[in-house]
Coordinates of C-alpha atoms in Angstrom, one line a residue:
Chain K
M1 CA -3.6 147.4 -93.8
R2 CA -4.2 150.1 -96.4
T3 CA -5.2 148.9 -99.9
A4 CA -2.3 150.9 -101.2
D5 CA 0.1 148.5 -99.5
L6 CA -1.4 145.3 -101.0
E7 CA 1.6 143.3 -102.1
L8 CA 1.3 142.1 -105.7
D9 CA 3.3 139.5 -107.6
L10 CA 2.2 139.7 -111.3
D11 CA 3.9 138.7 -114.5
V12 CA 4.9 142.3 -115.3
F13 CA 5.1 143.8 -111.8
A14 CA 6.0 143.0 -108.3
G15 CA 5.4 145.5 -105.5
P16 CA 2.7 147.3 -103.6
F17 CA -0.6 148.3 -105.3
D18 CA -0.2 152.1 -105.2
L19 CA 3.2 151.7 -106.8
L20 CA 1.5 149.9 -109.7
L21 CA -0.9 152.8 -110.0
A22 CA 2.1 155.1 -110.1
V23 CA 4.1 153.2 -112.7
V24 CA 0.9 152.9 -114.8
L25 CA 0.4 156.7 -114.6
R26 CA 4.1 157.1 -115.5
E27 CA 3.6 154.7 -118.4
E28 CA 6.5 152.6 -117.2
I29 CA 4.2 149.6 -117.7
S30 CA 1.5 149.4 -120.3
L31 CA -1.8 148.9 -118.5
L32 CA -2.7 146.5 -121.4
E33 CA -0.2 144.1 -120.0
V34 CA -1.4 144.1 -116.5
E35 CA -3.9 141.4 -115.6
L36 CA -6.4 143.2 -113.5
G37 CA -8.1 139.9 -112.6
A38 CA -4.9 138.8 -110.9
I39 CA -5.0 141.9 -108.7
V40 CA -8.5 141.1 -107.7
L41 CA -7.5 137.6 -106.8
A42 CA -4.6 138.8 -104.8
Y43 CA -6.9 141.1 -102.9
L44 CA -9.4 138.3 -102.2
E45 CA -6.6 136.2 -100.9
H46 CA -5.5 139.0 -98.7
L47 CA -9.1 139.4 -97.4
D48 CA -9.1 135.7 -96.7
E49 CA -6.0 135.9 -94.6
E50 CA -7.2 139.0 -92.8
G51 CA -10.4 137.2 -91.8
E52 CA -12.4 140.4 -91.5
L53 CA -13.6 143.0 -93.9
D54 CA -12.4 146.5 -93.4
L55 CA -15.1 148.4 -95.3
E56 CA -13.1 151.6 -95.7
A57 CA -10.2 149.7 -97.3
A58 CA -12.5 147.6 -99.4
T59 CA -14.2 150.7 -100.7
E60 CA -10.8 152.2 -101.5
F61 CA -9.8 149.1 -103.3
L62 CA -13.0 149.1 -105.4
V63 CA -12.6 152.7 -106.4
L64 CA -9.0 152.1 -107.4
I65 CA -9.6 148.9 -109.3
A66 CA -12.6 150.4 -111.0
A67 CA -10.4 153.4 -112.1
L68 CA -7.8 150.9 -113.5
L69 CA -10.6 149.0 -115.3
E70 CA -12.0 152.1 -116.8
L71 CA -8.6 153.3 -117.9
K72 CA -7.7 149.9 -119.4
S73 CA -11.0 149.7 -121.3
R74 CA -10.4 153.2 -122.7
L75 CA -7.0 152.1 -123.9
M76 CA -8.5 149.0 -125.6
L77 CA -11.2 150.8 -127.5
P78 CA -10.5 152.5 -130.7
T79 CA -11.7 156.1 -130.3
E80 CA -12.5 157.7 -133.6
E81 CA -16.2 157.3 -133.3
E82 CA -16.8 158.6 -129.9
P83 CA -15.4 162.0 -129.3
E84 CA -16.2 161.9 -125.6
L85 CA -14.0 158.8 -125.3
D86 CA -11.3 160.3 -127.5
L87 CA -8.8 160.7 -124.7
G88 CA -5.2 159.6 -124.6
P89 CA -4.0 157.6 -121.6
E90 CA -2.7 160.8 -120.1
E91 CA -6.0 162.7 -120.3
A92 CA -7.9 159.6 -119.2
A93 CA -5.7 159.3 -116.1
D94 CA -6.2 163.0 -115.4
E95 CA -9.9 162.7 -115.9
L96 CA -10.1 159.7 -113.5
L97 CA -8.0 161.6 -111.0
A98 CA -10.4 164.6 -111.3
R99 CA -13.3 162.3 -110.7
M100 CA -11.7 160.8 -107.6
L101 CA -11.0 164.3 -106.3
E102 CA -14.7 165.3 -107.0
Y103 CA -15.9 162.4 -105.1
R104 CA -13.5 163.2 -102.2
R105 CA -14.9 166.8 -102.1
Y106 CA -18.4 165.6 -101.4
K107 CA -17.3 162.8 -99.1
D108 CA -15.5 165.5 -96.9
A109 CA -18.5 167.9 -97.2
G110 CA -20.7 165.0 -96.0
E111 CA -18.5 164.5 -93.0
E112 CA -18.8 168.2 -92.2
L113 CA -22.6 167.9 -92.5
S114 CA -22.6 164.9 -90.2
R115 CA -20.7 166.9 -87.6
R116 CA -23.0 169.8 -87.9
F117 CA -26.0 167.5 -87.6
A118 CA -24.7 166.0 -84.4
R119 CA -23.9 169.5 -83.0
E120 CA -27.5 170.7 -83.8
S121 CA -29.4 167.6 -82.6
P122 CA -29.8 168.7 -79.0
Y123 CA -31.8 171.8 -80.1
L124 CA -35.4 170.6 -80.0
Y125 CA -38.2 172.4 -81.7
R126 CA -41.8 172.4 -80.7
S127 CA -44.3 170.6 -82.8
A128 CA -47.8 171.0 -81.4
P129 CA -51.1 171.7 -83.1
L130 CA -52.3 175.3 -83.0
P131 CA -54.8 176.1 -80.2
I132 CA -58.3 175.4 -81.3
E133 CA -59.3 179.1 -81.7
L134 CA -56.5 179.6 -84.2
R135 CA -57.3 176.5 -86.2
R136 CA -60.7 177.5 -87.4
I137 CA -60.3 179.1 -90.8
S138 CA -63.4 180.3 -92.4
L139 CA -63.9 179.1 -95.9
E140 CA -65.5 182.4 -96.8
A141 CA -62.3 184.3 -95.8
S142 CA -60.1 182.4 -98.2
R143 CA -59.4 183.8 -101.6
Q144 CA -58.1 182.5 -104.9
A145 CA -54.4 181.9 -104.6
Y146 CA -53.7 179.5 -107.5
D147 CA -54.2 179.4 -111.2
P148 CA -56.3 176.4 -112.3
D149 CA -54.2 176.1 -115.5
R150 CA -51.3 174.9 -113.2
L151 CA -53.3 171.7 -112.8
G152 CA -53.9 171.3 -116.5
V153 CA -50.2 171.9 -117.3
A154 CA -49.2 169.3 -114.6
L155 CA -51.6 166.7 -116.1
G156 CA -50.4 167.4 -119.6
D157 CA -46.8 166.7 -118.5
L158 CA -47.9 163.5 -116.9
L159 CA -49.6 162.5 -120.1
T160 CA -46.3 163.0 -122.1
P161 CA -44.4 159.8 -122.3
P162 CA -40.7 160.2 -121.7
P163 CA -38.5 160.6 -124.8
A164 CA -37.6 157.2 -126.3
V165 CA -34.4 155.9 -125.0
D166 CA -31.6 156.1 -127.6
T167 CA -30.7 152.5 -128.4
S168 CA -28.5 153.3 -131.4
H169 CA -25.4 152.3 -129.4
I170 CA -26.7 148.8 -128.8
R171 CA -25.5 146.6 -131.6
P172 CA -27.2 143.4 -132.7
T173 CA -25.5 140.3 -131.3
V174 CA -22.8 138.9 -133.5
S175 CA -22.5 135.1 -133.5
L176 CA -19.1 133.5 -133.3
E177 CA -20.4 130.5 -135.4
R178 CA -21.5 132.8 -138.1
R179 CA -18.2 134.6 -138.2
L180 CA -16.4 131.2 -138.4
D181 CA -18.6 130.2 -141.3
V182 CA -17.8 133.5 -143.1
L183 CA -14.1 133.0 -142.6
R184 CA -14.1 129.4 -143.7
D185 CA -16.1 130.4 -146.8
L186 CA -13.7 133.2 -147.7
L187 CA -10.6 131.0 -147.1
G188 CA -12.2 128.3 -149.2
R189 CA -12.3 130.7 -152.2
S190 CA -9.0 132.5 -151.7
A191 CA -5.8 131.4 -149.9
R192 CA -5.0 134.9 -148.6
I193 CA -7.3 137.5 -147.2
D194 CA -6.5 141.1 -146.1
F195 CA -8.5 141.7 -142.9
D196 CA -9.3 145.3 -143.7
D197 CA -10.4 144.5 -147.3
A198 CA -12.7 141.8 -146.1
F199 CA -14.0 143.2 -142.8
G200 CA -13.0 146.9 -142.7
G201 CA -16.5 147.9 -143.5
E202 CA -18.0 146.0 -140.6
D203 CA -18.9 147.6 -137.3
R204 CA -16.5 147.3 -134.4
L205 CA -18.2 144.4 -132.6
T206 CA -18.3 142.3 -135.8
Q207 CA -14.6 143.0 -136.3
A208 CA -13.8 142.0 -132.8
V209 CA -15.8 138.8 -133.0
T210 CA -14.1 138.1 -136.3
I211 CA -10.7 138.4 -134.6
F212 CA -12.0 136.0 -132.0
A213 CA -13.1 133.6 -134.7
L214 CA -9.6 133.9 -136.2
L215 CA -8.1 132.8 -132.9
E216 CA -10.3 129.8 -133.0
L217 CA -9.3 128.9 -136.5
H218 CA -5.6 129.3 -135.5
K219 CA -6.1 127.0 -132.6
K220 CA -7.6 124.4 -134.8
G221 CA -4.9 124.8 -137.3
E222 CA -7.2 126.0 -140.1
A223 CA -5.6 129.4 -140.6
T224 CA -2.6 131.6 -139.6
W225 CA -2.5 135.4 -139.6
S226 CA 0.3 138.0 -139.4
Q227 CA 0.7 141.7 -138.9
E228 CA 4.0 143.2 -139.9
R229 CA 3.8 146.2 -137.6
N230 CA 1.3 147.7 -135.1
F231 CA -1.8 149.0 -136.8
G232 CA -0.5 147.5 -140.1
A233 CA -2.5 145.3 -142.4
I234 CA -3.5 141.9 -141.1
E235 CA -3.0 139.1 -143.6
I236 CA -4.9 135.8 -143.1
R237 CA -3.7 132.7 -144.8
G238 CA -5.6 129.4 -145.0
Q239 CA -3.6 126.5 -143.7
R240 CA -3.3 123.7 -146.3
T241 CA -2.4 120.3 -144.9
E242 CA 1.2 120.5 -146.1
D243 CA 1.7 123.9 -144.4
R244 CA 0.7 122.7 -141.0
G245 CA 3.2 122.8 -138.2
Q246 CA 4.7 126.1 -139.4
I247 CA 3.0 128.5 -137.0
G248 CA 3.2 132.2 -137.4
A249 CA 0.8 133.6 -135.0
G250 CA 0.1 137.3 -135.5
R251 CA -0.7 139.9 -133.1
A252 CA -4.0 141.6 -133.2
R253 CA -4.3 145.4 -133.0
S254 CA -5.4 145.3 -129.4
Chain S
M1 CA -50.1 196.4 -82.6
N2 CA -48.2 199.2 -81.1
G3 CA -46.6 199.6 -77.7
S4 CA -43.2 199.5 -76.1
A5 CA -40.3 197.4 -77.4
A6 CA -40.8 195.1 -74.4
E7 CA -44.5 194.5 -75.3
L8 CA -43.5 193.8 -78.9
A9 CA -40.8 191.4 -77.8
R10 CA -43.5 189.5 -75.8
T11 CA -45.8 189.3 -78.8
V12 CA -42.9 188.0 -81.0
E13 CA -42.1 185.4 -78.4
A14 CA -45.8 184.3 -78.4
L15 CA -45.9 184.1 -82.2
L16 CA -42.7 182.0 -82.4
F17 CA -44.1 179.8 -79.7
L18 CA -47.2 179.0 -81.8
A19 CA -45.7 178.9 -85.3
P20 CA -44.9 175.4 -86.4
D21 CA -42.0 176.7 -88.6
P22 CA -39.4 179.4 -88.5
V23 CA -41.0 182.8 -89.2
P24 CA -39.4 185.2 -91.6
V25 CA -39.0 188.8 -90.4
G26 CA -41.5 190.0 -93.1
E27 CA -44.2 187.8 -91.7
L28 CA -43.5 189.1 -88.2
I29 CA -43.8 192.7 -89.5
D30 CA -47.2 192.0 -91.2
A31 CA -48.5 190.1 -88.2
C32 CA -47.5 192.7 -85.6
E33 CA -48.3 195.7 -87.9
V34 CA -45.1 197.5 -87.1
S35 CA -41.9 198.6 -89.0
E36 CA -38.9 196.5 -89.7
V37 CA -36.8 198.5 -87.3
Q38 CA -39.3 197.8 -84.5
I39 CA -39.2 194.1 -85.2
R40 CA -35.4 194.0 -85.3
N41 CA -35.3 195.8 -82.0
A42 CA -37.9 193.4 -80.5
L43 CA -35.8 190.4 -81.8
D44 CA -32.7 191.9 -80.2
L45 CA -34.4 192.3 -76.9
L46 CA -35.8 188.8 -77.1
A47 CA -32.4 187.4 -78.0
E48 CA -31.0 189.0 -74.9
E49 CA -33.8 187.6 -72.6
L50 CA -33.4 184.2 -74.2
A51 CA -29.6 184.2 -74.2
P52 CA -28.1 180.7 -73.7
G53 CA -28.2 179.8 -70.0
R54 CA -30.9 182.2 -69.0
R55 CA -34.0 180.2 -69.8
G56 CA -35.1 176.8 -70.9
I57 CA -35.6 178.1 -74.4
V58 CA -33.4 179.9 -76.8
L59 CA -33.9 182.1 -79.9
R60 CA -32.4 180.8 -83.2
E61 CA -32.2 182.1 -86.7
V62 CA -32.6 179.1 -89.0
A63 CA -34.1 178.3 -92.4
G64 CA -34.7 181.9 -93.3
G65 CA -36.6 182.8 -90.2
W66 CA -36.7 182.9 -86.4
A67 CA -37.7 180.1 -84.1
L68 CA -37.6 179.0 -80.5
A69 CA -35.8 175.8 -79.5
T70 CA -35.0 174.2 -76.2
D71 CA -31.7 174.8 -74.5
P72 CA -29.4 171.8 -75.3
G73 CA -29.0 171.1 -71.6
A74 CA -32.6 169.9 -71.4
E75 CA -32.2 167.3 -74.1
P76 CA -31.8 164.2 -71.9
A77 CA -34.9 165.0 -69.8
A78 CA -36.9 165.9 -72.9
R79 CA -36.1 162.6 -74.6
R80 CA -37.2 160.8 -71.4
L81 CA -40.4 162.7 -71.3
L82 CA -41.4 162.4 -74.9
A83 CA -39.9 158.9 -75.3
R84 CA -38.2 160.3 -78.4
P85 CA -35.2 158.2 -79.3
K86 CA -32.1 160.2 -80.1
T87 CA -32.1 161.1 -83.8
P88 CA -29.9 158.5 -85.5
P89 CA -26.7 160.0 -87.0
L90 CA -26.3 160.1 -90.7
T91 CA -24.6 157.2 -92.3
A92 CA -21.7 157.9 -94.6
A93 CA -23.7 157.2 -97.7
Q94 CA -26.5 159.5 -96.5
A95 CA -24.1 162.2 -95.7
E96 CA -22.4 162.0 -99.1
T97 CA -25.7 162.0 -100.9
L98 CA -27.0 164.9 -98.8
A99 CA -23.8 166.9 -99.5
I100 CA -24.2 166.4 -103.2
V101 CA -27.9 167.5 -103.1
A102 CA -27.1 170.5 -100.8
Y103 CA -24.3 171.8 -103.0
L104 CA -25.5 170.9 -106.5
Q105 CA -29.2 171.3 -106.2
P106 CA -31.4 170.8 -108.1
V107 CA -29.8 167.4 -108.9
S108 CA -31.1 164.1 -110.3
R109 CA -30.4 160.7 -108.9
P110 CA -28.3 159.6 -111.9
E111 CA -26.1 162.6 -111.3
I112 CA -25.7 161.7 -107.6
A113 CA -24.8 158.1 -108.6
R114 CA -22.3 159.3 -111.1
I115 CA -20.4 161.3 -108.5
R116 CA -20.6 158.7 -105.8
G117 CA -19.9 155.9 -108.2
V118 CA -22.6 153.7 -106.8
S119 CA -26.4 153.5 -107.1
S120 CA -27.9 156.0 -104.6
E121 CA -31.5 154.9 -104.5
S122 CA -31.7 153.9 -100.9
G123 CA -29.8 157.0 -99.7
V124 CA -32.1 159.3 -101.6
Q125 CA -35.2 157.5 -100.3
T126 CA -34.1 157.6 -96.7
L127 CA -33.2 161.3 -96.9
S128 CA -36.7 161.9 -98.5
E129 CA -38.4 160.0 -95.7
R130 CA -36.4 161.9 -93.1
G131 CA -37.7 165.1 -94.8
L132 CA -34.2 166.4 -95.5
I133 CA -34.6 166.4 -99.3
E134 CA -37.6 166.7 -101.5
E135 CA -38.5 166.5 -105.2
A136 CA -38.0 169.6 -107.2
G137 CA -39.6 168.7 -110.5
R138 CA -38.2 166.5 -113.3
S139 CA -35.2 166.7 -115.6
R140 CA -35.9 166.8 -119.4
F141 CA -35.4 163.0 -119.4
G142 CA -38.2 162.5 -116.9
A143 CA -35.9 161.8 -113.9
V144 CA -37.0 163.3 -110.6
I145 CA -34.7 166.0 -109.4
Y146 CA -34.0 166.8 -105.8
R147 CA -33.3 169.7 -103.5
T148 CA -32.9 170.2 -99.8
T149 CA -35.8 171.2 -97.5
E150 CA -36.4 173.8 -94.9
L151 CA -36.3 171.1 -92.3
F152 CA -32.7 170.3 -93.5
E153 CA -31.7 173.9 -92.9
R154 CA -33.4 173.8 -89.5
L155 CA -31.8 170.6 -88.4
F156 CA -28.4 171.7 -89.6
G157 CA -28.7 175.1 -88.0
L158 CA -28.4 176.9 -91.3
N159 CA -30.1 180.2 -91.9
G160 CA -30.0 179.5 -95.7
L161 CA -28.0 177.6 -98.2
E162 CA -25.5 180.4 -98.3
D163 CA -24.7 179.4 -94.8
L164 CA -23.2 176.2 -96.0
P165 CA -19.4 176.2 -95.8
D166 CA -17.8 176.9 -99.2
V167 CA -17.4 173.6 -100.9
T168 CA -13.9 174.4 -102.3
K169 CA -12.9 174.3 -98.6
F170 CA -12.9 170.5 -99.0
D171 CA -10.7 170.5 -102.1
P172 CA -7.0 169.7 -101.8
T173 CA -5.0 172.8 -102.6
P174 CA -3.4 172.9 -106.1
E175 CA -0.1 172.4 -104.3
D176 CA -1.4 169.3 -102.5
A177 CA -2.9 167.9 -105.7
A178 CA 0.4 168.5 -107.6
E179 CA 2.4 167.0 -104.8
L180 CA 0.2 163.9 -104.8
R181 CA 0.8 163.5 -108.5
E182 CA 4.5 164.2 -108.1
R183 CA 4.7 161.6 -105.4
L184 CA 3.1 159.0 -107.6
L185 CA 5.4 159.8 -110.4
E186 CA 8.5 159.6 -108.2
A187 CA 7.4 156.2 -106.9
G188 CA 7.3 155.2 -110.6
E189 CA 10.8 156.4 -111.1
Q190 CA 12.2 154.5 -108.1
R191 CA 10.6 151.4 -109.5
A192 CA 12.2 152.1 -112.9
A193 CA 15.7 152.5 -111.4
P194 CA 17.4 149.1 -110.8
Chain I
M1 CA -30.9 165.8 -63.5
N2 CA -29.7 167.6 -60.4
G3 CA -28.5 171.2 -60.0
S4 CA -30.0 174.4 -58.7
A5 CA -33.7 175.2 -58.5
A6 CA -33.1 177.8 -61.3
E7 CA -31.6 175.1 -63.5
L8 CA -34.4 172.8 -62.9
A9 CA -36.9 175.5 -63.6
R10 CA -35.2 176.0 -67.0
T11 CA -35.5 172.3 -67.8
V12 CA -39.2 172.2 -66.8
E13 CA -39.8 175.2 -69.1
A14 CA -38.1 173.3 -71.9
L15 CA -40.2 170.2 -71.3
L16 CA -43.5 172.2 -71.2
F17 CA -42.4 174.0 -74.3
L18 CA -42.0 170.7 -76.2
A19 CA -45.0 168.8 -74.9
P20 CA -48.1 169.2 -77.0
D21 CA -50.4 168.4 -74.1
P22 CA -50.4 169.4 -70.4
V23 CA -47.7 167.4 -68.4
P24 CA -48.7 165.8 -65.0
V25 CA -46.3 166.5 -62.2
G26 CA -45.4 162.8 -62.0
E27 CA -44.1 162.8 -65.5
L28 CA -42.0 165.8 -64.8
I29 CA -40.5 164.1 -61.8
D30 CA -39.6 161.0 -63.8
A31 CA -38.2 163.0 -66.7
C32 CA -36.0 165.2 -64.5
E33 CA -35.1 162.5 -62.1
V34 CA -35.7 164.6 -59.0
S35 CA -38.1 164.6 -56.0
E36 CA -41.6 166.0 -56.0
V37 CA -40.6 168.8 -53.7
Q38 CA -37.9 169.9 -56.1
I39 CA -40.4 169.9 -59.0
R40 CA -42.9 171.9 -57.0
N41 CA -40.2 174.5 -56.2
A42 CA -39.2 174.7 -59.8
L43 CA -42.8 175.2 -60.9
D44 CA -43.2 178.0 -58.3
L45 CA -40.1 179.6 -59.7
L46 CA -41.2 179.3 -63.3
A47 CA -44.7 180.6 -62.4
E48 CA -43.0 183.7 -61.1
E49 CA -40.8 184.2 -64.2
L50 CA -43.8 183.6 -66.5
A51 CA -46.3 185.7 -64.5
P52 CA -48.9 187.3 -66.7
G53 CA -47.6 190.5 -68.3
R54 CA -43.9 189.6 -68.0
R55 CA -43.4 187.4 -71.0
G56 CA -45.1 186.3 -74.2
I57 CA -45.9 182.9 -72.7
V58 CA -47.5 182.1 -69.4
L59 CA -47.6 179.0 -67.1
R60 CA -51.0 177.4 -66.6
E61 CA -52.2 174.6 -64.4
V62 CA -55.0 172.9 -66.3
A63 CA -56.8 169.6 -66.0
G64 CA -54.2 166.9 -66.3
G65 CA -51.1 169.0 -65.5
W66 CA -48.9 171.9 -66.4
A67 CA -48.7 173.7 -69.8
L68 CA -47.3 176.8 -71.4
A69 CA -49.7 179.0 -73.3
T70 CA -49.4 182.3 -75.1
D71 CA -50.4 185.5 -73.4
P72 CA -53.9 186.5 -74.6
G73 CA -52.6 189.9 -75.7
A74 CA -50.8 188.3 -78.6
E75 CA -53.9 186.7 -80.1
P76 CA -54.7 189.3 -82.8
A77 CA -51.2 189.1 -84.1
A78 CA -51.3 185.3 -83.9
R79 CA -54.5 185.3 -85.9
R80 CA -52.9 187.4 -88.6
L81 CA -49.8 185.2 -88.7
L82 CA -51.4 181.8 -88.5
A83 CA -55.2 181.7 -88.9
R84 CA -55.2 181.8 -92.6
P85 CA -55.1 179.2 -95.3
K86 CA -51.5 178.2 -96.1
T87 CA -51.0 179.1 -99.7
P88 CA -47.3 178.9 -100.4
P89 CA -46.5 178.2 -104.0
L90 CA -47.2 174.6 -105.0
T91 CA -44.1 172.5 -105.6
A92 CA -43.9 170.5 -108.8
A93 CA -44.6 167.2 -106.9
Q94 CA -47.6 168.8 -105.2
A95 CA -49.0 170.2 -108.4
E96 CA -48.7 166.8 -110.1
T97 CA -50.4 165.0 -107.2
L98 CA -53.2 167.6 -106.9
A99 CA -53.8 167.5 -110.7
I100 CA -54.2 163.7 -110.5
V101 CA -56.7 163.9 -107.6
A102 CA -58.6 166.8 -109.2
Y103 CA -59.1 165.1 -112.6
L104 CA -59.5 161.5 -111.6
Q105 CA -61.2 161.7 -108.2
P106 CA -61.8 159.6 -106.3
V107 CA -58.3 158.2 -106.6
S108 CA -56.2 156.0 -104.3
R109 CA -52.6 156.7 -103.2
P110 CA -51.1 153.6 -105.0
E111 CA -52.7 154.9 -108.2
I112 CA -51.1 158.3 -107.7
A113 CA -47.7 156.7 -107.2
R114 CA -48.1 154.6 -110.3
I115 CA -49.0 157.6 -112.4
R116 CA -46.2 159.8 -111.1
G117 CA -43.6 156.9 -111.1
V118 CA -42.5 157.7 -107.6
S119 CA -43.8 157.3 -104.1
S120 CA -46.1 160.2 -103.3
E121 CA -46.6 159.9 -99.6
S122 CA -45.3 163.3 -98.6
G123 CA -47.2 165.2 -101.4
V124 CA -50.5 163.6 -100.4
Q125 CA -49.8 164.4 -96.7
T126 CA -49.0 168.0 -97.3
L127 CA -52.0 168.5 -99.5
S128 CA -54.2 166.9 -96.8
E129 CA -52.7 169.1 -94.1
R130 CA -53.3 172.2 -96.1
G131 CA -56.9 171.1 -96.6
L132 CA -56.7 170.9 -100.4
I133 CA -57.6 167.2 -100.5
E134 CA -59.3 164.8 -98.1
E135 CA -60.0 161.2 -97.6
A136 CA -63.1 159.8 -99.3
G137 CA -63.3 156.3 -97.9
R138 CA -61.4 153.3 -99.0
S139 CA -61.1 151.4 -102.2
R140 CA -62.2 147.8 -102.3
F141 CA -58.5 146.8 -101.8
G142 CA -58.4 148.8 -98.6
A143 CA -56.4 151.7 -99.9
V144 CA -57.4 155.2 -98.8
I145 CA -58.9 157.2 -101.6
Y146 CA -58.9 160.9 -102.0
R147 CA -60.9 163.8 -103.4
T148 CA -60.5 167.5 -103.5
T149 CA -62.2 169.8 -100.9
E150 CA -64.3 172.9 -101.0
L151 CA -61.3 174.9 -99.9
F152 CA -59.5 173.5 -103.0
E153 CA -62.2 175.0 -105.2
R154 CA -62.0 178.3 -103.3
L155 CA -58.2 178.6 -103.6
F156 CA -58.3 177.8 -107.3
G157 CA -61.3 180.1 -108.0
L158 CA -63.5 177.3 -109.2
N159 CA -67.3 177.2 -108.8
G160 CA -67.2 173.4 -109.0
L161 CA -65.2 170.6 -110.5
E162 CA -66.8 171.2 -113.9
D163 CA -64.9 174.4 -113.9
L164 CA -61.5 172.6 -114.1
P165 CA -59.7 173.6 -117.3
D166 CA -60.4 171.4 -120.2
V167 CA -57.5 168.9 -120.2
T168 CA -57.4 168.6 -124.0
K169 CA -56.0 172.1 -124.0
F170 CA -52.8 170.7 -122.3
D171 CA -52.9 167.2 -123.8
P172 CA -49.9 166.4 -126.0
T173 CA -52.0 163.9 -127.9
P174 CA -55.6 165.0 -127.7
E175 CA -56.6 162.6 -130.5
D176 CA -55.9 159.6 -128.3
A177 CA -59.4 158.3 -127.5
A178 CA -58.4 156.1 -124.5
E179 CA -59.7 157.0 -121.1
L180 CA -57.6 159.6 -119.3
R181 CA -57.0 157.4 -116.3
E182 CA -55.6 154.5 -118.5
R183 CA -53.4 156.9 -120.5
L184 CA -51.9 158.4 -117.3
L185 CA -51.2 155.0 -115.8
E186 CA -49.5 153.9 -119.0
A187 CA -47.3 157.0 -119.3
G188 CA -46.4 156.6 -115.6
E189 CA -45.3 153.0 -116.2
Q190 CA -43.1 154.1 -119.0
R191 CA -41.5 156.7 -116.8
A192 CA -40.9 154.2 -114.0
A193 CA -39.3 151.7 -116.4
P194 CA -35.5 151.8 -116.2

């Protein structure tokens, strides 16, 4: 069975896998709503039923699911800081398509090379040492052919350590506990907090972990939060005992 | 050396018999101390004498030079005599890696991995061990970069890299690509319709 | 293999072309899967085709069996083509390997690989074949160690190893007082690190 025909039954979509890819490309379904994990599970189930691994199909599946994952992660990341990631879903889809086509080009070229290799392999070449009278090379007859500086340059290159790896994109770990403490501290001092006022200056990872901490507070009934519209301000309210029971869960930006 | 075209053809045959690698025309000219026209004539004559089916050996133009090889018909007997196992075919991973190196050389391993979408360490290593690719220096980040070897050209019957088929030959036509996209979009519309 | 005497003669020619040493009749019989009479006939036919003066190669019966050899008339040209030191331009990998051996000798192959950050088998082999480096015994761990040769000095126009260019001229950090070997190993490990 082709990977494309893998039958899916997800919350937002029922049908074959390649149709899902098509409706995502067409933006009939937001990829954000598609649980990619469920697709992987469906595929694993299918493999189980099949009983044997079709490598070709498995590769195809991996390439497709990886493309979807990359597309989805692009959609989830704000893009203002990284121009090379600053692609709309349309361009991202096109870029992924281009990458898959580039891969196919070399895959097909490789197949052509394999055919050529098989066609040429019956031609055998001689590999025998030269007859003894041709092997003797007099040292005196040889002349300078190389510049000794070539050796110095090569050694100098080997002495040069490689440029330090740029680690500026690796951010320090942000602890959930610490973000919980910060939120509780702020809510202790003020009943309402505007997310952007309080955390807008933090880096992206810190903001994300703070959102996660908010979910935790919401679950424990310590706070609620709301957002009037997409990309609007997020307001956080501390939950006093008398307010509990009135849940107004907000939606985060992503 | 002077003498008739036939004599020169004999000398060229002897040189190609001895030389471990394909010999470029320029080196034949220097070794035989004759003109390029004379060498070309001698090679023509030799090609005729060694035309496929006439002798046990044939004349081939590979890897930028001329070489003698055995006639393919002798392969089974040759493998029995030399106890040489049949050359294993290329695996799909090796073929893909080799194609990328052949067409994009010089190219670094990270670049190969980017195109293939998987780590390509073992493919690169096996191709190096088989002598099909070799190091060609380092990128500015210190990564070793690779190119194909003369042996690659010889084993693939290429007289040079320009003998490789045009890589765009393997691309889908713009019409095909557009049609593929169109087909996907149509499938989406059918899905959207009730 | 079956077929006509001419076809068998072609196969025998191919076998003798490939074999580095003279081939006994018995081995030809086994490889071609024919009778001794058939092989003798094929050898007779081949001897006629390769009679002296007809081709660039001749058939010879020597101690141990049958062999192809070049016609003596081609020797001067063969000497011009082949009997000279091979001095094609050094590849980057070869230059790195040779520099390590020249400056650190004696040095073992594992050390060379550690400094370069990649396996250096083929570089070492090519340099040995060209006579630029040679084995100089074994390290106490059993690894082969290498040094440069007299031919190396000749081809680089050096009167001795003390004539090697002063490495501080090419050293990016000449103020570093640590021993050259230690510094090379350290830089190599940094390159090999992911």
